[in-house]
Amino acid sequence: VDKYLAEVSELEKTESIYRFWETGFSTKGLRSKLLENVVPVLNSFAQKYCHSLTDGNIEVVFSTKTELKSGKQKEAFQISVVQKTGAQDYRGASSGEKARVDLILSLVLGDLAMLRSRKKILFRFFDEIFDPIDNSGIDAIMRLLEQNKDKYNSVFVVTHKADFQNRFEKTLTVVRENGQTRIEMNQ
C-alpha cells in the first residue's frame, strides 16, 4: 500500500506540473496575455480604417473576452462587427459590407505585421476583395490607398472589374483565348 501511495503522490506532482503548462498555453494563459497587449493596437488601426472606409458606419472591435449568458466573462479572442445601420453583425451584412470589413481586417493585420517586424512591407496585395464593393466604397478605398501610399511602394489588385483599370497607373490584363493565356501591359 505504501508503495502505491508513493506512486500516486509522484503522479499527482507530475499532473500538477502538466496542469500548470496546460493552463499556461490555454486561452487563459500566455496567449491571452499576449493578445491583451496587442488588442488596443488592433482596435486603434481598425478604428482608423473603419472611419475611412465606412464613414464610421461599421465598427470592428477586437477583444480577448466574451460575455456568457450567465453574465460571467470567458477568455476568448473574438472580432466583433457592429453596424450603425443595417444588419447588426457580419453574417447579416451585404457582400459589399463584408468586403469592406475583410479589407479592414487585411489592412489591420498588415499594419500589425509591419509594426511587429519593424520593417516596411513594400506592397499590399488584394485578390478580388473589391469585386462586391459599390462605387462609393471603391472611391473610399482609392482615397485610403492614396492617403497611405507612403506606407508601401506597390499595390496589387486582382479584379474582374474592368473600370478598375482607369483607377491605377499601370495595369496588367490576363487574357485567356483558345486555351492560351497572355498578359497585356496597359499604361
mmCIF file of C-alpha atoms in Angstrom, residues 3-18:
data_model
loop_
_atom_site.group_PDB
_atom_site.id
_atom_site.type_symbol
_atom_site.label_atom_id
_atom_site.label_comp_id
_atom_site.label_asym_id
_atom_site.label_seq_id
_atom_site.Cartn_x
_atom_site.Cartn_y
_atom_site.Cartn_z
ATOM 1 C CA LYS A 3 4.432 1.713 -2.483
ATOM 2 C CA TYR A 4 1.215 2.614 -4.324
ATOM 3 C CA LEU A 5 0.637 5.690 -2.158
ATOM 4 C CA ALA A 6 4.145 6.924 -3.051
ATOM 5 C CA GLU A 7 3.422 6.257 -6.728
ATOM 6 C CA VAL A 8 0.121 8.153 -6.504
ATOM 7 C CA SER A 9 1.912 11.054 -4.806
ATOM 8 C CA GLU A 10 4.502 11.212 -7.624
ATOM 9 C CA LEU A 11 1.781 11.032 -10.278
ATOM 10 C CA GLU A 12 -0.132 13.870 -8.578
ATOM 11 C CA LYS A 13 3.043 16.026 -8.639
ATOM 12 C CA THR A 14 3.510 15.257 -12.342
ATOM 13 C CA GLU A 15 -0.155 16.008 -13.018
ATOM 14 C CA SER A 16 0.211 19.331 -11.199
ATOM 15 C CA ILE A 17 3.094 20.296 -13.485
ATOM 16 C CA TYR A 18 1.122 19.279 -16.591
#
